[in-house]
Coordinates of C-alpha atoms and ligand atoms in Angstrom, one line a residue:
X7 CA -101.1 -14.4 62.7
X8 CA -103.0 -16.8 60.7
X9 CA -101.5 -15.3 57.5
X10 CA -98.0 -15.5 58.8
X11 CA -98.3 -19.1 59.9
X12 CA -99.9 -20.2 56.5
X13 CA -97.0 -18.3 54.9
X14 CA -94.6 -20.4 57.0
X15 CA -96.3 -23.7 56.6
X16 CA -96.1 -23.2 52.8
X17 CA -92.4 -22.6 52.9
X18 CA -92.0 -25.6 55.3
X19 CA -93.9 -27.6 52.6
X20 CA -91.3 -26.6 50.1
X21 CA -88.8 -29.0 52.0
X22 CA -86.0 -26.4 51.8
X23 CA -85.5 -26.8 55.5
X24 CA -85.0 -30.5 55.2
X25 CA -81.9 -29.9 53.4
X26 CA -79.0 -30.4 55.8
X27 CA -76.9 -27.7 53.9
X28 CA -79.9 -25.2 54.1
X29 CA -79.8 -25.6 58.1
X30 CA -76.1 -25.2 58.3
X31 CA -76.2 -22.1 56.3
X32 CA -79.1 -20.5 58.4
X33 CA -77.2 -21.4 61.6
X34 CA -74.0 -19.8 60.3
X35 CA -76.0 -16.8 59.2
X36 CA -77.5 -16.5 62.8
X37 CA -74.0 -16.4 64.2
X38 CA -72.8 -14.0 61.6
X39 CA -75.6 -11.9 62.4
X40 CA -75.7 -11.9 66.0
X41 CA -71.9 -11.2 66.0
X42 CA -72.1 -8.3 63.8
X43 CA -74.9 -6.7 65.8
X44 CA -73.4 -7.3 69.2
X45 CA -73.1 -3.5 70.1
X46 CA -76.8 -3.1 69.5
X47 CA -77.7 -6.2 71.6
X48 CA -75.4 -5.0 74.4
X49 CA -76.9 -1.6 74.4
X50 CA -80.4 -2.8 74.4
X51 CA -80.0 -5.2 77.5
X52 CA -78.0 -2.5 79.4
X53 CA -81.0 -0.1 78.7
X54 CA -83.5 -2.8 80.2
X55 CA -81.6 -3.9 83.3
X56 CA -78.3 -2.6 83.3
X57 CA -76.5 -6.0 82.5
X58 CA -72.9 -5.5 81.5
X59 CA -71.3 -6.7 78.2
X60 CA -69.2 -9.2 80.2
X61 CA -72.3 -10.8 81.9
X62 CA -74.4 -10.8 78.6
X63 CA -71.5 -12.3 76.6
X64 CA -70.7 -15.0 79.4
X65 CA -74.2 -16.0 80.3
X66 CA -76.1 -15.2 76.9
X67 CA -74.5 -14.5 73.7
X68 CA -71.4 -16.8 74.2
X69 CA -73.7 -19.8 75.1
X70 CA -75.6 -19.2 71.9
X71 CA -72.6 -19.1 69.9
X72 CA -71.5 -22.3 71.7
X73 CA -74.9 -23.9 70.8
X74 CA -74.4 -22.9 67.1
X75 CA -71.1 -24.3 66.9
X76 CA -72.1 -27.3 68.6
X77 CA -75.0 -27.8 66.1
X78 CA -72.8 -27.0 63.1
X79 CA -70.4 -29.7 64.2
X80 CA -72.9 -32.4 65.0
X81 CA -75.9 -31.8 62.6
X82 CA -74.8 -34.6 60.0
X83 CA -74.6 -37.1 62.9
X84 CA -78.0 -36.1 64.7
X85 CA -79.9 -36.1 61.5
X86 CA -78.8 -39.1 59.7
X87 CA -81.0 -42.3 59.6
X88 CA -80.3 -44.5 62.6
X89 CA -80.4 -48.3 61.8
X90 CA -81.8 -50.4 64.3
X91 CA -82.1 -54.3 64.6
X92 CA -85.1 -56.1 62.9
X93 CA -86.8 -58.9 64.9
X94 CA -87.5 -62.3 63.6
X95 CA -91.0 -61.7 62.8
X96 CA -90.3 -59.1 60.4
X97 CA -87.4 -61.0 58.8
X98 CA -85.9 -60.2 56.1
X99 CA -86.0 -56.4 56.3
X100 CA -84.1 -53.4 57.3
X101 CA -85.3 -51.2 60.1
X102 CA -84.4 -47.6 60.7
X103 CA -85.4 -44.3 62.4
X104 CA -85.5 -41.1 60.4
X105 CA -85.3 -37.7 62.3
X106 CA -87.8 -35.3 60.7
X107 CA -88.4 -31.6 61.5
X108 CA -91.8 -31.2 63.2
X109 CA -92.8 -28.1 61.2
X110 CA -93.8 -24.8 62.2
X111 CA -92.4 -23.9 65.5
X112 CA -93.5 -21.3 68.0
X113 CA -90.8 -20.3 70.6
X114 CA -91.9 -18.1 73.7
X115 CA -89.0 -16.8 75.6
X116 CA -88.6 -15.5 79.2
X117 CA -87.1 -12.2 80.4
X118 CA -84.5 -13.0 82.7
X119 CA -82.0 -14.1 79.8
X120 CA -83.7 -12.5 77.1
X121 CA -81.2 -13.4 74.5
X122 CA -80.4 -16.9 75.6
X123 CA -83.8 -18.1 76.3
X124 CA -85.2 -17.0 72.9
X125 CA -82.2 -17.9 70.7
X126 CA -81.1 -20.9 72.4
X127 CA -84.3 -22.9 71.4
X128 CA -84.3 -21.1 68.0
X129 CA -80.7 -22.8 67.5
X130 CA -82.3 -26.1 68.2
X131 CA -85.4 -25.4 65.9
X132 CA -83.1 -24.4 63.0
X133 CA -80.8 -27.4 63.5
X134 CA -83.8 -29.7 63.3
X135 CA -85.3 -28.1 60.3
X136 CA -88.2 -26.1 61.5
X137 CA -89.5 -22.7 60.6
X138 CA -89.7 -20.6 63.5
X139 CA -92.0 -17.9 65.1
X140 CA -90.3 -16.3 67.9
X141 CA -92.3 -14.4 70.7
X142 CA -89.6 -13.0 73.1
X143 CA -90.7 -11.8 76.4
X144 CA -92.2 -8.1 76.2
X145 CA -90.7 -7.2 79.6
X146 CA -87.2 -6.2 78.6
X147 CA -88.7 -4.0 75.7
X148 CA -85.4 -2.7 74.2
X149 CA -84.1 -6.5 74.0
X150 CA -87.3 -7.8 72.4
X151 CA -87.0 -4.7 69.8
X152 CA -83.4 -5.4 69.2
X153 CA -84.1 -9.0 68.5
X154 CA -86.9 -8.3 66.1
X155 CA -84.5 -5.7 64.4
X156 CA -81.7 -8.0 63.8
X157 CA -83.8 -11.0 62.7
X158 CA -86.2 -9.3 60.4
X159 CA -83.3 -7.4 58.6
X160 CA -81.6 -10.8 57.9
X161 CA -84.0 -13.6 57.7
X162 CA -87.3 -14.1 55.6
X163 CA -90.5 -14.1 57.5
X164 CA -91.6 -17.3 56.0
X165 CA -88.6 -19.0 57.5
X166 CA -87.9 -17.1 60.8
X167 CA -89.9 -14.4 62.3
X168 CA -90.2 -12.3 65.4
X169 CA -93.5 -11.5 66.9
X170 CA -93.4 -8.8 69.7
X171 CA -96.0 -8.3 72.3
X172 CA -97.3 -9.4 75.7
X173 CA -100.4 -11.7 76.7
X174 CA -102.7 -10.4 73.8
X175 CA -100.3 -11.3 71.0
X176 CA -99.3 -14.6 72.7
X177 CA -103.0 -15.5 73.2
X178 CA -103.5 -14.7 69.4
X179 CA -100.5 -16.9 68.6
X180 CA -101.9 -19.8 70.7
X181 CA -105.2 -19.9 68.9
X182 CA -103.3 -21.0 65.7
X183 CA -102.1 -24.4 64.8
X184 CA -98.3 -24.9 65.3
X185 CA -96.3 -28.2 65.1
X186 CA -94.4 -27.6 68.0
X187 CA -94.6 -25.1 71.0
X188 CA -91.5 -24.4 73.0
X189 CA -92.1 -22.3 76.1
X190 CA -90.0 -20.9 78.8
X191 CA -91.3 -19.1 81.8
X192 CA -93.3 -19.6 84.9
X193 CA -95.4 -22.8 85.9
X194 CA -98.5 -20.6 85.9
X195 CA -98.2 -19.6 82.4
X196 CA -96.8 -23.0 81.6
X197 CA -100.4 -24.4 82.3
X198 CA -101.9 -21.9 80.0
X199 CA -99.6 -22.8 77.2
X200 CA -100.1 -26.6 77.8
X201 CA -103.8 -26.1 77.7
X202 CA -103.7 -24.1 74.5
X203 CA -101.4 -26.8 72.9
X204 CA -103.8 -29.4 74.1
X205 CA -106.6 -28.0 71.9
X206 CA -104.6 -28.5 68.7
X207 CA -102.6 -31.7 70.1
X208 CA -99.4 -29.8 69.6
X209 CA -96.4 -31.2 71.1
X210 CA -94.7 -29.1 73.9
X211 CA -91.5 -28.5 75.7
X212 CA -92.2 -26.5 78.9
X213 CA -89.1 -25.0 80.6
X214 CA -90.5 -23.8 83.8
X215 CA -89.4 -22.7 87.3
X216 CA -89.7 -23.6 90.9
X217 CA -87.6 -23.5 94.2
X218 CA -84.2 -25.3 93.8
X219 CA -82.7 -26.3 96.9
X220 CA -78.9 -26.5 97.7
X221 CA -77.7 -28.9 100.3
X222 CA -74.6 -27.9 102.2
X223 CA -73.4 -30.9 104.2
X224 CA -71.2 -30.6 107.4
X225 CA -68.3 -32.6 105.6
X226 CA -68.1 -30.3 102.3
X227 CA -65.3 -27.9 101.3
X228 CA -67.2 -25.0 103.0
X229 CA -65.0 -22.2 101.6
X230 CA -65.7 -23.4 98.0
X231 CA -69.2 -24.2 98.7
X232 CA -70.0 -20.8 99.7
X233 CA -67.9 -19.0 96.8
X234 CA -69.9 -21.1 94.2
X235 CA -73.2 -20.5 95.9
X236 CA -72.8 -16.8 96.3
X237 CA -72.0 -16.7 92.7
X238 CA -74.7 -18.8 91.6
X239 CA -77.4 -17.1 93.8
X240 CA -76.4 -13.4 93.0
X241 CA -75.6 -14.0 89.3
X242 CA -78.1 -11.9 87.3
X243 CA -79.3 -10.4 90.9
X244 CA -80.8 -13.9 91.6
X245 CA -83.1 -13.7 88.4
X246 CA -81.9 -17.1 87.2
X247 CA -84.2 -20.2 86.8
X248 CA -81.5 -22.6 88.0
X249 CA -80.4 -20.3 90.9
X250 CA -80.0 -22.1 94.4
X251 CA -83.4 -20.8 95.5
X252 CA -82.8 -21.6 99.2
X253 CA -79.8 -23.1 101.2
X254 CA -80.2 -26.0 103.7
X255 CA -77.2 -25.9 105.8
X256 CA -76.2 -28.4 108.4
X257 CA -76.6 -27.0 111.9
X258 CA -72.9 -27.5 112.8
X259 CA -71.6 -25.2 110.2
X260 CA -74.4 -22.6 110.0
X261 CA -72.5 -19.7 111.6
X262 CA -69.5 -20.4 109.5
X263 CA -71.5 -20.8 106.1
X264 CA -73.0 -17.2 107.1
X265 CA -69.9 -15.4 108.1
X266 CA -68.1 -16.8 104.9
X267 CA -71.1 -15.8 102.7
X268 CA -71.1 -12.4 104.0
X269 CA -67.2 -12.2 103.4
X270 CA -67.5 -13.3 100.2
X271 CA -70.2 -11.0 98.9
X272 CA -68.3 -8.1 100.5
X273 CA -65.2 -9.4 98.6
X274 CA -67.1 -9.7 95.2
X275 CA -68.3 -6.1 95.7
X276 CA -71.6 -6.9 93.6
X277 CA -72.8 -3.6 92.3
X278 CA -74.5 -2.4 89.1
X279 CA -71.6 0.1 88.6
X280 CA -69.1 -2.6 88.8
X281 CA -70.6 -4.5 85.9
X282 CA -71.2 -7.6 88.0
X283 CA -74.8 -7.0 89.2
X284 CA -78.1 -6.1 87.6
X285 CA -81.3 -4.3 88.3
X286 CA -84.5 -5.9 89.2
X287 CA -86.4 -6.3 85.9
X288 CA -89.7 -4.1 86.8
X289 CA -91.2 -2.3 89.8
X290 CA -93.7 -5.2 90.2
X291 CA -90.8 -7.6 91.0
X292 CA -89.0 -5.2 93.4
X293 CA -92.3 -4.9 95.3
X294 CA -92.7 -8.7 95.3
X295 CA -89.2 -9.4 96.4
X296 CA -89.3 -6.5 99.2
X297 CA -92.4 -8.5 100.7
X298 CA -90.0 -11.7 100.9
X299 CA -87.4 -9.8 103.2
X300 CA -88.4 -10.2 106.8
X301 CA -86.5 -7.6 108.6
X302 CA -86.0 -9.5 111.7
X303 CA -84.3 -12.3 109.5
X304 CA -81.8 -10.0 107.7
X305 CA -78.3 -11.4 108.3
X306 CA -76.6 -9.2 105.7
X307 CA -78.0 -6.7 103.2
X308 CA -81.6 -6.0 102.9
X309 CA -81.3 -2.6 101.2
X310 CA -83.8 -1.8 98.7
X311 CA -83.6 1.1 96.3
X312 CA -87.0 1.4 94.8
X313 CA -86.1 4.2 92.4
X314 CA -83.4 2.5 90.8
X315 CA -84.8 -1.0 91.3
X316 CA -81.7 -2.5 93.0
X317 CA -81.9 -4.9 96.0
X318 CA -78.7 -5.4 97.5
X319 CA -77.4 -9.0 97.9
X320 CA -79.3 -10.4 100.8
X321 CA -78.9 -13.3 103.3
X322 CA -81.6 -14.3 105.5
X323 CA -80.9 -16.5 108.5
X324 CA -83.2 -18.5 111.1
X325 CA -85.5 -19.1 108.3
X326 CA -88.3 -21.5 108.5
X327 CA -90.4 -23.3 106.0
X328 CA -93.5 -21.2 106.8
X329 CA -91.7 -17.8 106.0
X330 CA -92.9 -15.8 103.1
X331 CA -89.8 -16.4 101.3
X332 CA -90.2 -20.1 101.3
X333 CA -93.7 -20.0 99.8
X334 CA -93.0 -19.3 96.2
X335 CA -89.9 -19.0 93.8
X336 CA -87.6 -16.2 94.9
X337 CA -86.2 -15.1 91.6
X338 CA -84.2 -12.3 93.1
X339 CA -81.0 -11.5 95.1
X340 CA -82.3 -13.1 98.5
X341 CA -80.6 -16.1 99.9
X342 CA -82.6 -17.9 102.7
X343 CA -80.5 -20.0 105.0
X344 CA -82.4 -23.1 106.6
X345 CA -80.6 -25.4 109.1
X346 CA -81.2 -29.1 109.1
X347 CA -80.2 -31.6 111.6
X348 CA -81.1 -34.8 109.9
X349 CA -80.4 -35.0 106.1
X350 CA -83.3 -37.7 106.0
X351 CA -85.9 -35.2 107.2
X352 CA -84.5 -32.3 105.1
X353 CA -84.7 -34.5 102.1
X354 CA -88.3 -35.5 103.1
X355 CA -89.3 -31.9 103.7
X356 CA -88.0 -30.8 100.0
X357 CA -90.1 -34.0 98.5
X358 CA -93.1 -32.5 100.1
X359 CA -92.9 -29.3 97.6
X360 CA -93.2 -29.4 93.9
X361 CA -90.5 -31.1 92.0
X362 CA -87.5 -28.5 91.6
X363 CA -85.8 -27.5 88.3
X364 CA -82.5 -27.8 89.9
X365 CA -81.0 -29.2 93.1
X366 CA -77.5 -29.1 94.4
X367 CA -75.4 -30.8 97.0
X368 CA -72.2 -29.9 98.5
X369 CA -70.4 -32.7 100.3
X370 CA -67.4 -35.0 100.3
X371 CA -69.4 -38.1 101.3
X372 CA -70.6 -40.5 98.5
X373 CA -73.5 -41.4 100.8
X374 CA -74.8 -38.0 101.1
X375 CA -74.5 -37.3 97.2
X376 CA -76.2 -40.7 96.5
X377 CA -79.1 -39.9 98.9
X378 CA -79.8 -36.5 97.4
X379 CA -79.3 -37.6 93.8
X380 CA -81.6 -40.7 94.2
X381 CA -84.3 -39.6 96.6
X382 CA -85.2 -36.2 95.1
X383 CA -86.7 -35.9 91.6
X384 CA -85.5 -32.9 90.0
X385 CA -84.7 -31.5 86.5
X386 CA -80.8 -31.3 86.8
X387 CA -78.2 -30.1 89.1
X388 CA -74.7 -30.4 90.4
X389 CA -72.6 -32.0 93.0
X390 CA -70.3 -29.3 94.7
X391 CA -71.3 -26.8 91.9
X392 CA -74.6 -24.9 90.9
X393 CA -75.9 -23.3 87.8
X394 CA -73.4 -24.3 85.4
X395 CA -74.9 -27.6 84.4
X396 CA -76.7 -25.7 81.9
X397 CA -73.8 -24.6 80.1
X398 CA -72.8 -28.2 79.0
X399 CA -74.6 -29.1 75.7
X400 CA -74.0 -32.7 76.3
X401 CA -76.5 -32.4 79.4
X402 CA -80.0 -32.4 78.2
X403 CA -81.5 -29.4 80.2
X404 CA -85.1 -29.3 81.5
X405 CA -87.5 -29.8 84.3
X406 CA -90.0 -32.4 85.7
X407 CA -93.5 -32.2 87.0
X408 CA -94.1 -28.5 87.9
X409 CA -90.6 -27.4 86.6
X410 CA -91.4 -28.4 83.2
X411 CA -91.4 -31.2 80.6
X412 CA -89.0 -32.1 77.9
X413 CA -85.5 -30.9 77.6
X414 CA -83.1 -29.2 75.2
X415 CA -79.5 -28.1 74.6
X416 CA -77.2 -30.0 72.1
X417 CA -78.7 -33.0 70.8
X418 CA -81.6 -32.9 73.3
X419 CA -82.6 -29.6 71.4
X420 CA -82.5 -31.3 68.1
X421 CA -84.7 -34.1 69.4
X422 CA -87.1 -31.4 71.0
X423 CA -88.0 -30.1 67.5
X424 CA -87.9 -33.4 65.6
X425 CA -90.1 -36.6 65.1
X426 CA -88.3 -39.9 64.8
X427 CA -90.1 -41.7 62.2
X428 CA -89.7 -45.5 62.3
X429 CA -89.4 -47.3 58.9
X430 CA -89.2 -50.8 58.0
X431 CA -88.0 -51.8 54.7
X432 CA -88.7 -55.1 53.0
X433 CA -86.9 -57.0 50.5
X434 CA -88.8 -58.0 47.2
X435 CA -86.6 -60.7 46.4
X436 CA -88.7 -63.3 48.2
X437 CA -91.9 -63.6 50.6
X438 CA -92.8 -65.7 53.6
X439 CA -96.2 -66.8 53.1
X440 CA -97.1 -67.6 56.9
X441 CA -99.0 -64.4 57.6
X442 CA -101.5 -64.8 54.6
X443 CA -104.7 -66.4 54.4
X444 CA -105.9 -69.1 54.8
X445 CA -104.6 -69.6 58.4
X446 CA -104.2 -73.4 58.7
X447 CA -103.1 -75.3 61.6
X448 CA -100.1 -76.5 59.4
X449 CA -99.1 -72.6 59.3
X450 CA -99.6 -72.3 62.9
X451 CA -97.5 -75.3 63.7
X452 CA -94.7 -73.8 61.7
X453 CA -95.1 -70.3 63.4
X454 CA -94.8 -72.0 66.9
X455 CA -91.7 -74.0 65.8
X456 CA -90.1 -70.9 64.2
X457 CA -90.5 -68.6 67.5
X458 CA -90.3 -71.5 70.0
X459 CA -93.5 -70.5 71.6
Ligands
NAD18 P1 -93.9 -15.6 82.6 O1 -94.5 -17.1 82.3 O2 -94.6 -14.6 83.2 O3 -93.7 -15.3 80.7 C1 -93.0 -16.0 80.0 C2 -93.6 -15.7 78.3 O4 -95.1 -16.0 78.5 C3 -93.4 -14.1 78.1 O5 -93.1 -14.4 76.8 C4 -94.8 -13.8 78.2 O6 -95.0 -12.7 77.2 C5 -95.7 -14.8 78.2 N1 -96.9 -14.8 78.7 C6 -97.1 -14.1 80.0 N2 -98.4 -14.3 80.5 C7 -99.1 -14.9 79.5 C8 -100.4 -15.5 79.4 N3 -101.3 -15.1 80.4 N4 -100.8 -16.0 78.2 C9 -100.0 -16.4 77.3 N5 -98.4 -16.0 77.5 C10 -98.0 -15.3 78.5 O7 -92.3 -15.9 82.9 P2 -91.1 -14.9 83.1 O8 -91.6 -13.8 84.3 O9 -90.7 -14.2 81.8 O10 -90.0 -15.7 83.6 C11 -89.8 -16.1 84.9 C12 -90.2 -17.6 85.2 O11 -89.6 -18.4 84.1 C13 -89.7 -18.1 86.4 O12 -90.4 -18.9 87.1 C14 -88.3 -18.9 86.0 O13 -88.0 -19.7 86.8 C15 -88.8 -19.4 84.7 N6 -87.6 -19.7 83.9 C16 -87.4 -21.0 83.6 C17 -86.4 -21.2 82.8 C18 -86.1 -22.7 82.4 O14 -85.3 -22.7 81.4 N7 -86.4 -23.7 82.9 C19 -85.5 -20.2 82.5 C20 -85.7 -18.9 82.7 C21 -86.9 -18.8 83.3

C-alpha cells in the first residue's frame, strides 16, 4: 500500500493532473472505457444480485455518464481563478481564490449501487485533478473484480488504481497518509474512517445512511404519492440509501394509502424475472431483514425465499415506533406504515431520531411543506417526490450529522476534492507606509480617519 501511494504522490507532484486538458482527457477516457465494457459490467452485477441491464443503466452507469458529461462541460468554469473584492485595509491589490486538487485521494465504495457509488466520486476526483485509489465494496465480488479489470487495463496505477478487498485491506489503506478520503457506507464504519482520517488530519467526505421518513399528508395527491413511494421504496429491492425508510401517513387516509400501495405493487409486478427487482445482496442481510418482518403486522407480502435471497415487496401496517423495524435503517423491501394525527407531534418524533439522509413530504399545502422543510434537519429530499434528487448534479448530495458530512455531485463533487487557495496580489507601483514601524500617534490618527473608526 505504502509503495502504491508513494507512486501516486510522485505522479501528483509532477503536476500533470493540474493541467485541465489532462483531466478532460481522463474523464473522456473513463466514459469510453466504461461504454466499451458495458457488457462485462452488466454481466458482473447480474451475477452479484441479478440487477438487470435496464436498472444498471438507469440507476448507475447512466448517472456516471451524466456526471462525466457535466464535468466535461463545466470543468473550465469550476477550475478557474475566482476574483473577489479587496477590502480597504489591503488596498491596492487584487484578491482571488484558486481551486487546487487536494492530492492523493482514497475513495471507498458501498455495495448497493456498486458502480455509481465507486465511480461517481471518482469522476469528481478526476475533475478536481487528484490521483485516485478506489476501494470498491468487496460484497458484490463480481462487480468489484470487473471494476478492477476495466480500470487496470486502461489507467496507469500511478494515476488511478483499484484495490480490492474488505476490512483488512481497507484497514491497511487507512494507515497510510491520503490527502482526501471519500467514504460511502454505514454510519458505523463511517466513524472508523473518521477516526483513522483524524490521525493524519485528512479531510473526509462521509456519505452515510439512516432512517429517511416520508410524510404523506391528508391533502396530498394520494394516487401519485403512492405510485412514487412504491417506486422509491422497492427500487433495488429497497437497498437504496435515499429510499423512503418509513412512511408517516395521516390517520384519515391510512386505509386508502395501504390499499393503493398494495394495488400499485401488484400492478408493477415487481419480480427478479421481470428485470424490475433484485436479490438481497447476501444471506446476512436476508436474515437481518427477516427479523424486521413482524408476521402480525404484514399487510401485504412478507414472503422470504432464503435460498434465492428474495424478499417480496412487503407492507407492514399498524407499526409503532418501538417495533424492531423502526430501530435501525431497513435497507430492504419493507415499507412500514405509521399513522399520525398531528403533524407537530410527527415532526417532533422524527426530530428525536438521528438526522436523516433524506426526508420527503407529499402535500399540496404550503404550510405543511414549510414545516417539514424548516423543522427537520436532513441531508436532502423532495416535495411530492422521493429518491430522484440525487440524480440532479446541480443539487449537492450529502447527509448531516449521523447521515454524513460534506457533499458531492456536479460542482459540489469538484469542491469535495479541491482546496480553495486564497491569494492576495499586491501592486509594486507604490507603497502605503502606515503599517510599518515606527507606529507613531500621527499614523494612528491617519488610520482612524481612513477607516472612520
Ligand atoms: P459498510 O459501511 O458496511 O461498507 C462500506 C465500505 O466500508 C466497504 O467498502 C467495506 O469494505 C468497508 N468497510 C466495512 N467495514 C469496515 C471496517 N471495519 N473498516 C474499514 N472499512 C470497512 O456499508 P455497506 O453495507 O456497503 O452500505 C450500506 C450503508 O451505506 C447503508 O447504511 C446505506 O445507507 C449507506 N449508503 C449511503 C449512501 C450515501 O450516498 N449517503 C449510499 C449508499 C449507501
